[in-house]
Amino acid sequence: MADTKFKLNTGAEIPALGLGTWQSGPGEVKKAVSYALSIGYKHIDCAYCYGNEDEVGEGLKEAFASGVKREDIFVTTKLWSTYHSRVEQNLDMSLKSLGLDYVDLYLMHWPVAMNPNGNHEKFPKHPDGSRDLVTDWKHTQTWKAMEKLVATGKVKAIGVANYSVKYLEELLPEATIVPAVNQIENHPSLPQQEIVDFCKAKGIHITAYSPLGSSGSPMMKEKPILEVAEKRGVTPASVLLSYHIARESSVLAKSVNPERIKANMGLVKLDAADMKILDDYAIGLTKSGKVVRYVYPAFGVDFGFPDKS
């Protein structure tokens, strides 16, 4: 199951299981990336904003030196919000840090632009503490600039992240290239079914982040998850990762712990009965307005998500 791949609208394939690198600290990321690739991971997810791409690059370099082939690995990185008017510059910064000539997928991290000349390179703020946004800049302008990257050969595919149906409906009429991927927070406590269904209809692949419900893995204690785990004889984490494969989404498992990185490869094929248990739980939360979103930065912007609008 861990070597499952899904076809993108570009014709390329994205490995179903990826190693996430968000919040992975200094001194840990290099080892995590190198180890994951040595045991068979084929998909590494990173971002300029995470501030650790130099170390990710060191991990990639170590893996390539030990015989892993670049063409066998799928690398994703993301454009940060202070670079929406300098798209290629931000990509070049990431490529330099990663030690790569190209990435397989380049995503717009959030559909909001922040002041490129503000008081902080990544998180500029106003005196009152609110984010310093470029309010007259549209995310569709950013997408137009990202489309130009494809011809450079520095990106194999482009996509978006944290896009609601509302934002996709604004983007698609103006897009020459349909996003290959929409990377969103996704788990049974936040199924975002309306986005998943919309993307499926438009040929946009979903990649799920925070599949365990962010730090502390709160999702692993939920009764339906435990029920399926017991039935299958696997860990709750395995159920939560396998849930996405059953939904034909790729999923990012974040860890710097070698045992956990390896254990996360233990995906299982969930059947219709398993999925009904998980879907009924998700539908119940959605109907009662009790879905839980763990990642929602304080941009002060309505991104069009039903649970936040």
PDB file of N, CA and C in Angstrom, residues 38-120:
ATOM      1  N   SER A  38      15.721   6.224   2.395  1.00  0.00           N
ATOM      2  CA  SER A  38      16.488   4.965   2.422  1.00  0.00           C
ATOM      3  C   SER A  38      15.584   3.753   2.639  1.00  0.00           C
ATOM      4  N   ILE A  39      14.396   3.968   3.242  1.00  0.00           N
ATOM      5  CA  ILE A  39      13.508   2.821   3.501  1.00  0.00           C
ATOM      6  C   ILE A  39      12.337   2.743   2.516  1.00  0.00           C
ATOM      7  N   GLY A  40      12.356   3.623   1.512  1.00  0.00           N
ATOM      8  CA  GLY A  40      11.357   3.461   0.461  1.00  0.00           C
ATOM      9  C   GLY A  40      10.355   4.572   0.264  1.00  0.00           C
ATOM     10  N   TYR A  41      10.425   5.633   1.073  1.00  0.00           N
ATOM     11  CA  TYR A  41       9.565   6.797   0.786  1.00  0.00           C
ATOM     12  C   TYR A  41       9.992   7.375  -0.557  1.00  0.00           C
ATOM     13  N   LYS A  42       9.015   7.878  -1.322  1.00  0.00           N
ATOM     14  CA  LYS A  42       9.318   8.454  -2.636  1.00  0.00           C
ATOM     15  C   LYS A  42       8.800   9.889  -2.766  1.00  0.00           C
ATOM     16  N   HIS A  43       8.316  10.460  -1.680  1.00  0.00           N
ATOM     17  CA  HIS A  43       7.599  11.744  -1.748  1.00  0.00           C
ATOM     18  C   HIS A  43       7.985  12.568  -0.521  1.00  0.00           C
ATOM     19  N   ILE A  44       8.574  13.730  -0.762  1.00  0.00           N
ATOM     20  CA  ILE A  44       8.979  14.641   0.319  1.00  0.00           C
ATOM     21  C   ILE A  44       8.243  15.964   0.125  1.00  0.00           C
ATOM     22  N   ASP A  45       7.588  16.428   1.186  1.00  0.00           N
ATOM     23  CA  ASP A  45       6.841  17.685   1.121  1.00  0.00           C
ATOM     24  C   ASP A  45       7.529  18.732   1.975  1.00  0.00           C
ATOM     25  N   CYS A  46       7.838  19.866   1.363  1.00  0.00           N
ATOM     26  CA  CYS A  46       8.483  20.937   2.117  1.00  0.00           C
ATOM     27  C   CYS A  46       7.902  22.285   1.702  1.00  0.00           C
ATOM     28  N   ALA A  47       8.422  23.355   2.283  1.00  0.00           N
ATOM     29  CA  ALA A  47       7.930  24.698   1.973  1.00  0.00           C
ATOM     30  C   ALA A  47       8.969  25.721   2.396  1.00  0.00           C
ATOM     31  N   TYR A  48       9.050  26.792   1.634  1.00  0.00           N
ATOM     32  CA  TYR A  48       9.972  27.881   1.984  1.00  0.00           C
ATOM     33  C   TYR A  48       9.687  28.387   3.393  1.00  0.00           C
ATOM     34  N   CYS A  49       8.412  28.522   3.714  1.00  0.00           N
ATOM     35  CA  CYS A  49       7.999  29.075   5.003  1.00  0.00           C
ATOM     36  C   CYS A  49       8.481  28.254   6.203  1.00  0.00           C
ATOM     37  N   TYR A  50       8.688  26.956   6.002  1.00  0.00           N
ATOM     38  CA  TYR A  50       9.076  26.096   7.138  1.00  0.00           C
ATOM     39  C   TYR A  50      10.472  26.424   7.667  1.00  0.00           C
ATOM     40  N   GLY A  51      11.272  27.085   6.820  1.00  0.00           N
ATOM     41  CA  GLY A  51      12.594  27.523   7.283  1.00  0.00           C
ATOM     42  C   GLY A  51      13.610  26.405   7.462  1.00  0.00           C
ATOM     43  N   ASN A  52      13.355  25.235   6.861  1.00  0.00           N
ATOM     44  CA  ASN A  52      14.295  24.123   7.043  1.00  0.00           C
ATOM     45  C   ASN A  52      14.684  23.454   5.716  1.00  0.00           C
ATOM     46  N   GLU A  53      14.501  24.193   4.610  1.00  0.00           N
ATOM     47  CA  GLU A  53      14.796  23.571   3.312  1.00  0.00           C
ATOM     48  C   GLU A  53      16.281  23.299   3.097  1.00  0.00           C
ATOM     49  N   ASP A  54      17.162  24.049   3.757  1.00  0.00           N
ATOM     50  CA  ASP A  54      18.594  23.740   3.661  1.00  0.00           C
ATOM     51  C   ASP A  54      18.855  22.328   4.178  1.00  0.00           C
ATOM     52  N   GLU A  55      18.236  22.008   5.311  1.00  0.00           N
ATOM     53  CA  GLU A  55      18.411  20.670   5.899  1.00  0.00           C
ATOM     54  C   GLU A  55      17.732  19.588   5.083  1.00  0.00           C
ATOM     55  N   VAL A  56      16.562  19.915   4.539  1.00  0.00           N
ATOM     56  CA  VAL A  56      15.895  18.956   3.644  1.00  0.00           C
ATOM     57  C   VAL A  56      16.837  18.656   2.484  1.00  0.00           C
ATOM     58  N   GLY A  57      17.465  19.712   1.958  1.00  0.00           N
ATOM     59  CA  GLY A  57      18.429  19.552   0.865  1.00  0.00           C
ATOM     60  C   GLY A  57      19.591  18.659   1.237  1.00  0.00           C
ATOM     61  N   GLU A  58      20.079  18.799   2.477  1.00  0.00           N
ATOM     62  CA  GLU A  58      21.175  17.935   2.944  1.00  0.00           C
ATOM     63  C   GLU A  58      20.731  16.478   3.006  1.00  0.00           C
ATOM     64  N   GLY A  59      19.487  16.267   3.445  1.00  0.00           N
ATOM     65  CA  GLY A  59      18.942  14.909   3.493  1.00  0.00           C
ATOM     66  C   GLY A  59      18.792  14.310   2.106  1.00  0.00           C
ATOM     67  N   LEU A  60      18.340  15.134   1.161  1.00  0.00           N
ATOM     68  CA  LEU A  60      18.209  14.678  -0.231  1.00  0.00           C
ATOM     69  C   LEU A  60      19.590  14.321  -0.795  1.00  0.00           C
ATOM     70  N   LYS A  61      20.556  15.190  -0.544  1.00  0.00           N
ATOM     71  CA  LYS A  61      21.917  14.980  -1.057  1.00  0.00           C
ATOM     72  C   LYS A  61      22.501  13.664  -0.542  1.00  0.00           C
ATOM     73  N   GLU A  62      22.281  13.419   0.747  1.00  0.00           N
ATOM     74  CA  GLU A  62      22.768  12.180   1.369  1.00  0.00           C
ATOM     75  C   GLU A  62      22.105  10.954   0.729  1.00  0.00           C
ATOM     76  N   ALA A  63      20.796  11.060   0.499  1.00  0.00           N
ATOM     77  CA  ALA A  63      20.061   9.947  -0.109  1.00  0.00           C
ATOM     78  C   ALA A  63      20.530   9.696  -1.543  1.00  0.00           C
ATOM     79  N   PHE A  64      20.722  10.782  -2.304  1.00  0.00           N
ATOM     80  CA  PHE A  64      21.166  10.629  -3.699  1.00  0.00           C
ATOM     81  C   PHE A  64      22.577  10.027  -3.753  1.00  0.00           C
ATOM     82  N   ALA A  65      23.415  10.421  -2.795  1.00  0.00           N
ATOM     83  CA  ALA A  65      24.785   9.896  -2.751  1.00  0.00           C
ATOM     84  C   ALA A  65      24.793   8.399  -2.447  1.00  0.00           C
ATOM     85  N   SER A  66      23.748   7.944  -1.756  1.00  0.00           N
ATOM     86  CA  SER A  66      23.704   6.517  -1.393  1.00  0.00           C
ATOM     87  C   SER A  66      22.968   5.680  -2.445  1.00  0.00           C
ATOM     88  N   GLY A  67      22.612   6.308  -3.566  1.00  0.00           N
ATOM     89  CA  GLY A  67      22.041   5.523  -4.658  1.00  0.00           C
ATOM     90  C   GLY A  67      20.590   5.777  -5.000  1.00  0.00           C
ATOM     91  N   VAL A  68      19.906   6.574  -4.185  1.00  0.00           N
ATOM     92  CA  VAL A  68      18.520   6.945  -4.526  1.00  0.00           C
ATOM     93  C   VAL A  68      18.568   7.837  -5.762  1.00  0.00           C
ATOM     94  N   LYS A  69      17.684   7.583  -6.725  1.00  0.00           N
ATOM     95  CA  LYS A  69      17.700   8.380  -7.967  1.00  0.00           C
ATOM     96  C   LYS A  69      16.736   9.555  -7.855  1.00  0.00           C
ATOM     97  N   ARG A  70      17.201  10.734  -8.298  1.00  0.00           N
ATOM     98  CA  ARG A  70      16.354  11.936  -8.247  1.00  0.00           C
ATOM     99  C   ARG A  70      15.033  11.720  -8.974  1.00  0.00           C
ATOM    100  N   GLU A  71      15.063  11.052 -10.125  1.00  0.00           N
ATOM    101  CA  GLU A  71      13.844  10.892 -10.928  1.00  0.00           C
ATOM    102  C   GLU A  71      12.809   9.975 -10.263  1.00  0.00           C
ATOM    103  N   ASP A  72      13.239   9.242  -9.244  1.00  0.00           N
ATOM    104  CA  ASP A  72      12.303   8.357  -8.531  1.00  0.00           C
ATOM    105  C   ASP A  72      11.611   9.048  -7.352  1.00  0.00           C
ATOM    106  N   ILE A  73      12.057  10.263  -7.053  1.00  0.00           N
ATOM    107  CA  ILE A  73      11.543  10.978  -5.875  1.00  0.00           C
ATOM    108  C   ILE A  73      10.673  12.152  -6.303  1.00  0.00           C
ATOM    109  N   PHE A  74       9.564  12.313  -5.605  1.00  0.00           N
ATOM    110  CA  PHE A  74       8.624  13.406  -5.875  1.00  0.00           C
ATOM    111  C   PHE A  74       8.797  14.459  -4.790  1.00  0.00           C
ATOM    112  N   VAL A  75       9.246  15.640  -5.170  1.00  0.00           N
ATOM    113  CA  VAL A  75       9.487  16.719  -4.195  1.00  0.00           C
ATOM    114  C   VAL A  75       8.502  17.865  -4.437  1.00  0.00           C
ATOM    115  N   THR A  76       7.822  18.242  -3.363  1.00  0.00           N
ATOM    116  CA  THR A  76       6.892  19.379  -3.396  1.00  0.00           C
ATOM    117  C   THR A  76       7.451  20.501  -2.540  1.00  0.00           C
ATOM    118  N   THR A  77       7.369  21.732  -3.021  1.00  0.00           N
ATOM    119  CA  THR A  77       7.598  22.871  -2.142  1.00  0.00           C
ATOM    120  C   THR A  77       6.553  23.943  -2.450  1.00  0.00           C
ATOM    121  N   LYS A  78       6.613  25.036  -1.692  1.00  0.00           N
ATOM    122  CA  LYS A  78       5.506  25.992  -1.752  1.00  0.00           C
ATOM    123  C   LYS A  78       5.991  27.446  -1.744  1.00  0.00           C
ATOM    124  N   LEU A  79       5.246  28.239  -2.494  1.00  0.00           N
ATOM    125  CA  LEU A  79       5.457  29.685  -2.554  1.00  0.00           C
ATOM    126  C   LEU A  79       4.902  30.333  -1.290  1.00  0.00           C
ATOM    127  N   TRP A  80       5.695  31.206  -0.661  1.00  0.00           N
ATOM    128  CA  TRP A  80       5.191  31.854   0.548  1.00  0.00           C
ATOM    129  C   TRP A  80       4.507  33.186   0.231  1.00  0.00           C
ATOM    130  N   SER A  81       3.674  33.633   1.159  1.00  0.00           N
ATOM    131  CA  SER A  81       2.771  34.765   0.947  1.00  0.00           C
ATOM    132  C   SER A  81       3.459  36.118   0.745  1.00  0.00           C
ATOM    133  N   THR A  82       4.687  36.285   1.226  1.00  0.00           N
ATOM    134  CA  THR A  82       5.388  37.553   1.011  1.00  0.00           C
ATOM    135  C   THR A  82       6.067  37.599  -0.368  1.00  0.00           C
ATOM    136  N   TYR A  83       5.938  36.507  -1.129  1.00  0.00           N
ATOM    137  CA  TYR A  83       6.592  36.438  -2.446  1.00  0.00           C
ATOM    138  C   TYR A  83       5.593  36.310  -3.596  1.00  0.00           C
ATOM    139  N   HIS A  84       4.329  36.658  -3.368  1.00  0.00           N
ATOM    140  CA  HIS A  84       3.327  36.487  -4.431  1.00  0.00           C
ATOM    141  C   HIS A  84       3.625  37.339  -5.668  1.00  0.00           C
ATOM    142  N   SER A  85       4.349  38.441  -5.486  1.00  0.00           N
ATOM    143  CA  SER A  85       4.718  39.275  -6.634  1.00  0.00           C
ATOM    144  C   SER A  85       6.130  38.947  -7.131  1.00  0.00           C
ATOM    145  N   ARG A  86       6.753  37.932  -6.495  1.00  0.00           N
ATOM    146  CA  ARG A  86       8.131  37.537  -6.863  1.00  0.00           C
ATOM    147  C   ARG A  86       8.211  36.008  -6.883  1.00  0.00           C
ATOM    148  N   VAL A  87       7.335  35.411  -7.667  1.00  0.00           N
ATOM    149  CA  VAL A  87       7.142  33.963  -7.639  1.00  0.00           C
ATOM    150  C   VAL A  87       8.411  33.187  -8.005  1.00  0.00           C
ATOM    151  N   GLU A  88       9.018  33.545  -9.126  1.00  0.00           N
ATOM    152  CA  GLU A  88      10.198  32.783  -9.568  1.00  0.00           C
ATOM    153  C   GLU A  88      11.374  32.976  -8.606  1.00  0.00           C
ATOM    154  N   GLN A  89      11.480  34.151  -8.035  1.00  0.00           N
ATOM    155  CA  GLN A  89      12.550  34.405  -7.048  1.00  0.00           C
ATOM    156  C   GLN A  89      12.422  33.460  -5.858  1.00  0.00           C
ATOM    157  N   ASN A  90      11.209  33.282  -5.356  1.00  0.00           N
ATOM    158  CA  ASN A  90      10.991  32.398  -4.204  1.00  0.00           C
ATOM    159  C   ASN A  90      11.246  30.944  -4.576  1.00  0.00           C
ATOM    160  N   LEU A  91      10.845  30.559  -5.777  1.00  0.00           N
ATOM    161  CA  LEU A  91      11.130  29.203  -6.249  1.00  0.00           C
ATOM    162  C   LEU A  91      12.634  28.969  -6.313  1.00  0.00           C
ATOM    163  N   ASP A  92      13.360  29.940  -6.876  1.00  0.00           N
ATOM    164  CA  ASP A  92      14.817  29.804  -6.993  1.00  0.00           C
ATOM    165  C   ASP A  92      15.474  29.673  -5.622  1.00  0.00           C
ATOM    166  N   MET A  93      14.955  30.391  -4.639  1.00  0.00           N
ATOM    167  CA  MET A  93      15.492  30.297  -3.272  1.00  0.00           C
ATOM    168  C   MET A  93      15.307  28.878  -2.728  1.00  0.00           C
ATOM    169  N   SER A  94      14.131  28.319  -2.973  1.00  0.00           N
ATOM    170  CA  SER A  94      13.861  26.948  -2.518  1.00  0.00           C
ATOM    171  C   SER A  94      14.736  25.941  -3.250  1.00  0.00           C
ATOM    172  N   LEU A  95      14.857  26.100  -4.562  1.00  0.00           N
ATOM    173  CA  LEU A  95      15.682  25.164  -5.340  1.00  0.00           C
ATOM    174  C   LEU A  95      17.132  25.185  -4.866  1.00  0.00           C
ATOM    175  N   LYS A  96      17.636  26.384  -4.576  1.00  0.00           N
ATOM    176  CA  LYS A  96      19.025  26.508  -4.095  1.00  0.00           C
ATOM    177  C   LYS A  96      19.185  25.773  -2.761  1.00  0.00           C
ATOM    178  N   SER A  97      18.255  26.000  -1.843  1.00  0.00           N
ATOM    179  CA  SER A  97      18.327  25.344  -0.533  1.00  0.00           C
ATOM    180  C   SER A  97      18.227  23.825  -0.665  1.00  0.00           C
ATOM    181  N   LEU A  98      17.331  23.384  -1.538  1.00  0.00           N
ATOM    182  CA  LEU A  98      17.092  21.942  -1.703  1.00  0.00           C
ATOM    183  C   LEU A  98      18.182  21.262  -2.525  1.00  0.00           C
ATOM    184  N   GLY A  99      18.979  22.069  -3.227  1.00  0.00           N
ATOM    185  CA  GLY A  99      20.028  21.493  -4.074  1.00  0.00           C
ATOM    186  C   GLY A  99      19.464  20.801  -5.300  1.00  0.00           C
ATOM    187  N   LEU A 100      18.355  21.321  -5.814  1.00  0.00           N
ATOM    188  CA  LEU A 100      17.674  20.699  -6.952  1.00  0.00           C
ATOM    189  C   LEU A 100      17.595  21.642  -8.154  1.00  0.00           C
ATOM    190  N   ASP A 101      17.459  21.047  -9.334  1.00  0.00           N
ATOM    191  CA  ASP A 101      17.245  21.829 -10.560  1.00  0.00           C
ATOM    192  C   ASP A 101      15.759  22.074 -10.794  1.00  0.00           C
ATOM    193  N   TYR A 102      14.931  21.205 -10.235  1.00  0.00           N
ATOM    194  CA  TYR A 102      13.483  21.331 -10.409  1.00  0.00           C
ATOM    195  C   TYR A 102      12.770  20.683  -9.227  1.00  0.00           C
ATOM    196  N   VAL A 103      11.514  21.085  -9.015  1.00  0.00           N
ATOM    197  CA  VAL A 103      10.641  20.366  -8.082  1.00  0.00           C
ATOM    198  C   VAL A 103       9.519  19.738  -8.902  1.00  0.00           C
ATOM    199  N   ASP A 104       8.972  18.670  -8.385  1.00  0.00           N
ATOM    200  CA  ASP A 104       7.896  17.965  -9.084  1.00  0.00           C
ATOM    201  C   ASP A 104       6.570  18.699  -8.963  1.00  0.00           C
ATOM    202  N   LEU A 105       6.433  19.455  -7.871  1.00  0.00           N
ATOM    203  CA  LEU A 105       5.186  20.182  -7.646  1.00  0.00           C
ATOM    204  C   LEU A 105       5.470  21.463  -6.873  1.00  0.00           C
ATOM    205  N   TYR A 106       4.928  22.574  -7.367  1.00  0.00           N
ATOM    206  CA  TYR A 106       5.081  23.863  -6.678  1.00  0.00           C
ATOM    207  C   TYR A 106       3.689  24.387  -6.354  1.00  0.00           C
ATOM    208  N   LEU A 107       3.448  24.617  -5.079  1.00  0.00           N
ATOM    209  CA  LEU A 107       2.121  25.022  -4.615  1.00  0.00           C
ATOM    210  C   LEU A 107       2.106  26.457  -4.111  1.00  0.00           C
ATOM    211  N   MET A 108       0.967  27.132  -4.291  1.00  0.00           N
ATOM    212  CA  MET A 108       0.734  28.405  -3.612  1.00  0.00           C
ATOM    213  C   MET A 108       0.300  28.044  -2.192  1.00  0.00           C
ATOM    214  N   HIS A 109       1.102  28.413  -1.199  1.00  0.00           N
ATOM    215  CA  HIS A 109       0.897  27.929   0.171  1.00  0.00           C
ATOM    216  C   HIS A 109      -0.448  28.369   0.772  1.00  0.00           C
ATOM    217  N   TRP A 110      -0.759  29.656   0.613  1.00  0.00           N
ATOM    218  CA  TRP A 110      -2.060  30.220   1.024  1.00  0.00           C
ATOM    219  C   TRP A 110      -2.467  31.250  -0.027  1.00  0.00           C
ATOM    220  N   PRO A 111      -3.751  31.351  -0.323  1.00  0.00           N
ATOM    221  CA  PRO A 111      -4.185  32.314  -1.347  1.00  0.00           C
ATOM    222  C   PRO A 111      -4.313  33.735  -0.822  1.00  0.00           C
ATOM    223  N   VAL A 112      -3.239  34.224  -0.217  1.00  0.00           N
ATOM    224  CA  VAL A 112      -3.231  35.587   0.307  1.00  0.00           C
ATOM    225  C   VAL A 112      -1.806  36.135   0.208  1.00  0.00           C
ATOM    226  N   ALA A 113      -1.696  37.397  -0.210  1.00  0.00           N
ATOM    227  CA  ALA A 113      -0.382  38.025  -0.345  1.00  0.00           C
ATOM    228  C   ALA A 113      -0.101  38.910   0.868  1.00  0.00           C
ATOM    229  N   MET A 114       1.138  38.822   1.372  1.00  0.00           N
ATOM    230  CA  MET A 114       1.570  39.708   2.461  1.00  0.00           C
ATOM    231  C   MET A 114       2.633  40.668   1.919  1.00  0.00           C
ATOM    232  N   ASN A 115       2.774  41.784   2.617  1.00  0.00           N
ATOM    233  CA  ASN A 115       3.657  42.870   2.190  1.00  0.00           C
ATOM    234  C   ASN A 115       5.097  42.376   1.982  1.00  0.00           C
ATOM    235  N   PRO A 116       5.590  42.445   0.735  1.00  0.00           N
ATOM    236  CA  PRO A 116       6.963  41.996   0.470  1.00  0.00           C
ATOM    237  C   PRO A 116       8.011  42.927   1.063  1.00  0.00           C
ATOM    238  N   ASN A 117       7.596  44.135   1.438  1.00  0.00           N
ATOM    239  CA  ASN A 117       8.525  45.120   2.015  1.00  0.00           C
ATOM    240  C   ASN A 117       8.157  45.458   3.455  1.00  0.00           C
ATOM    241  N   GLY A 118       7.548  44.500   4.130  1.00  0.00           N
ATOM    242  CA  GLY A 118       7.104  44.730   5.507  1.00  0.00           C
ATOM    243  C   GLY A 118       8.218  44.607   6.529  1.00  0.00           C
ATOM    244  N   ASN A 119       7.830  44.561   7.801  1.00  0.00           N
ATOM    245  CA  ASN A 119       8.839  44.564   8.882  1.00  0.00           C
ATOM    246  C   ASN A 119       9.371  43.171   9.212  1.00  0.00           C
ATOM    247  N   HIS A 120       8.962  42.147   8.452  1.00  0.00           N
ATOM    248  CA  HIS A 120       9.481  40.794   8.637  1.00  0.00           C
ATOM    249  C   HIS A 120       9.422  40.091   7.290  1.00  0.00           C
TER     250      HIS A 120
END
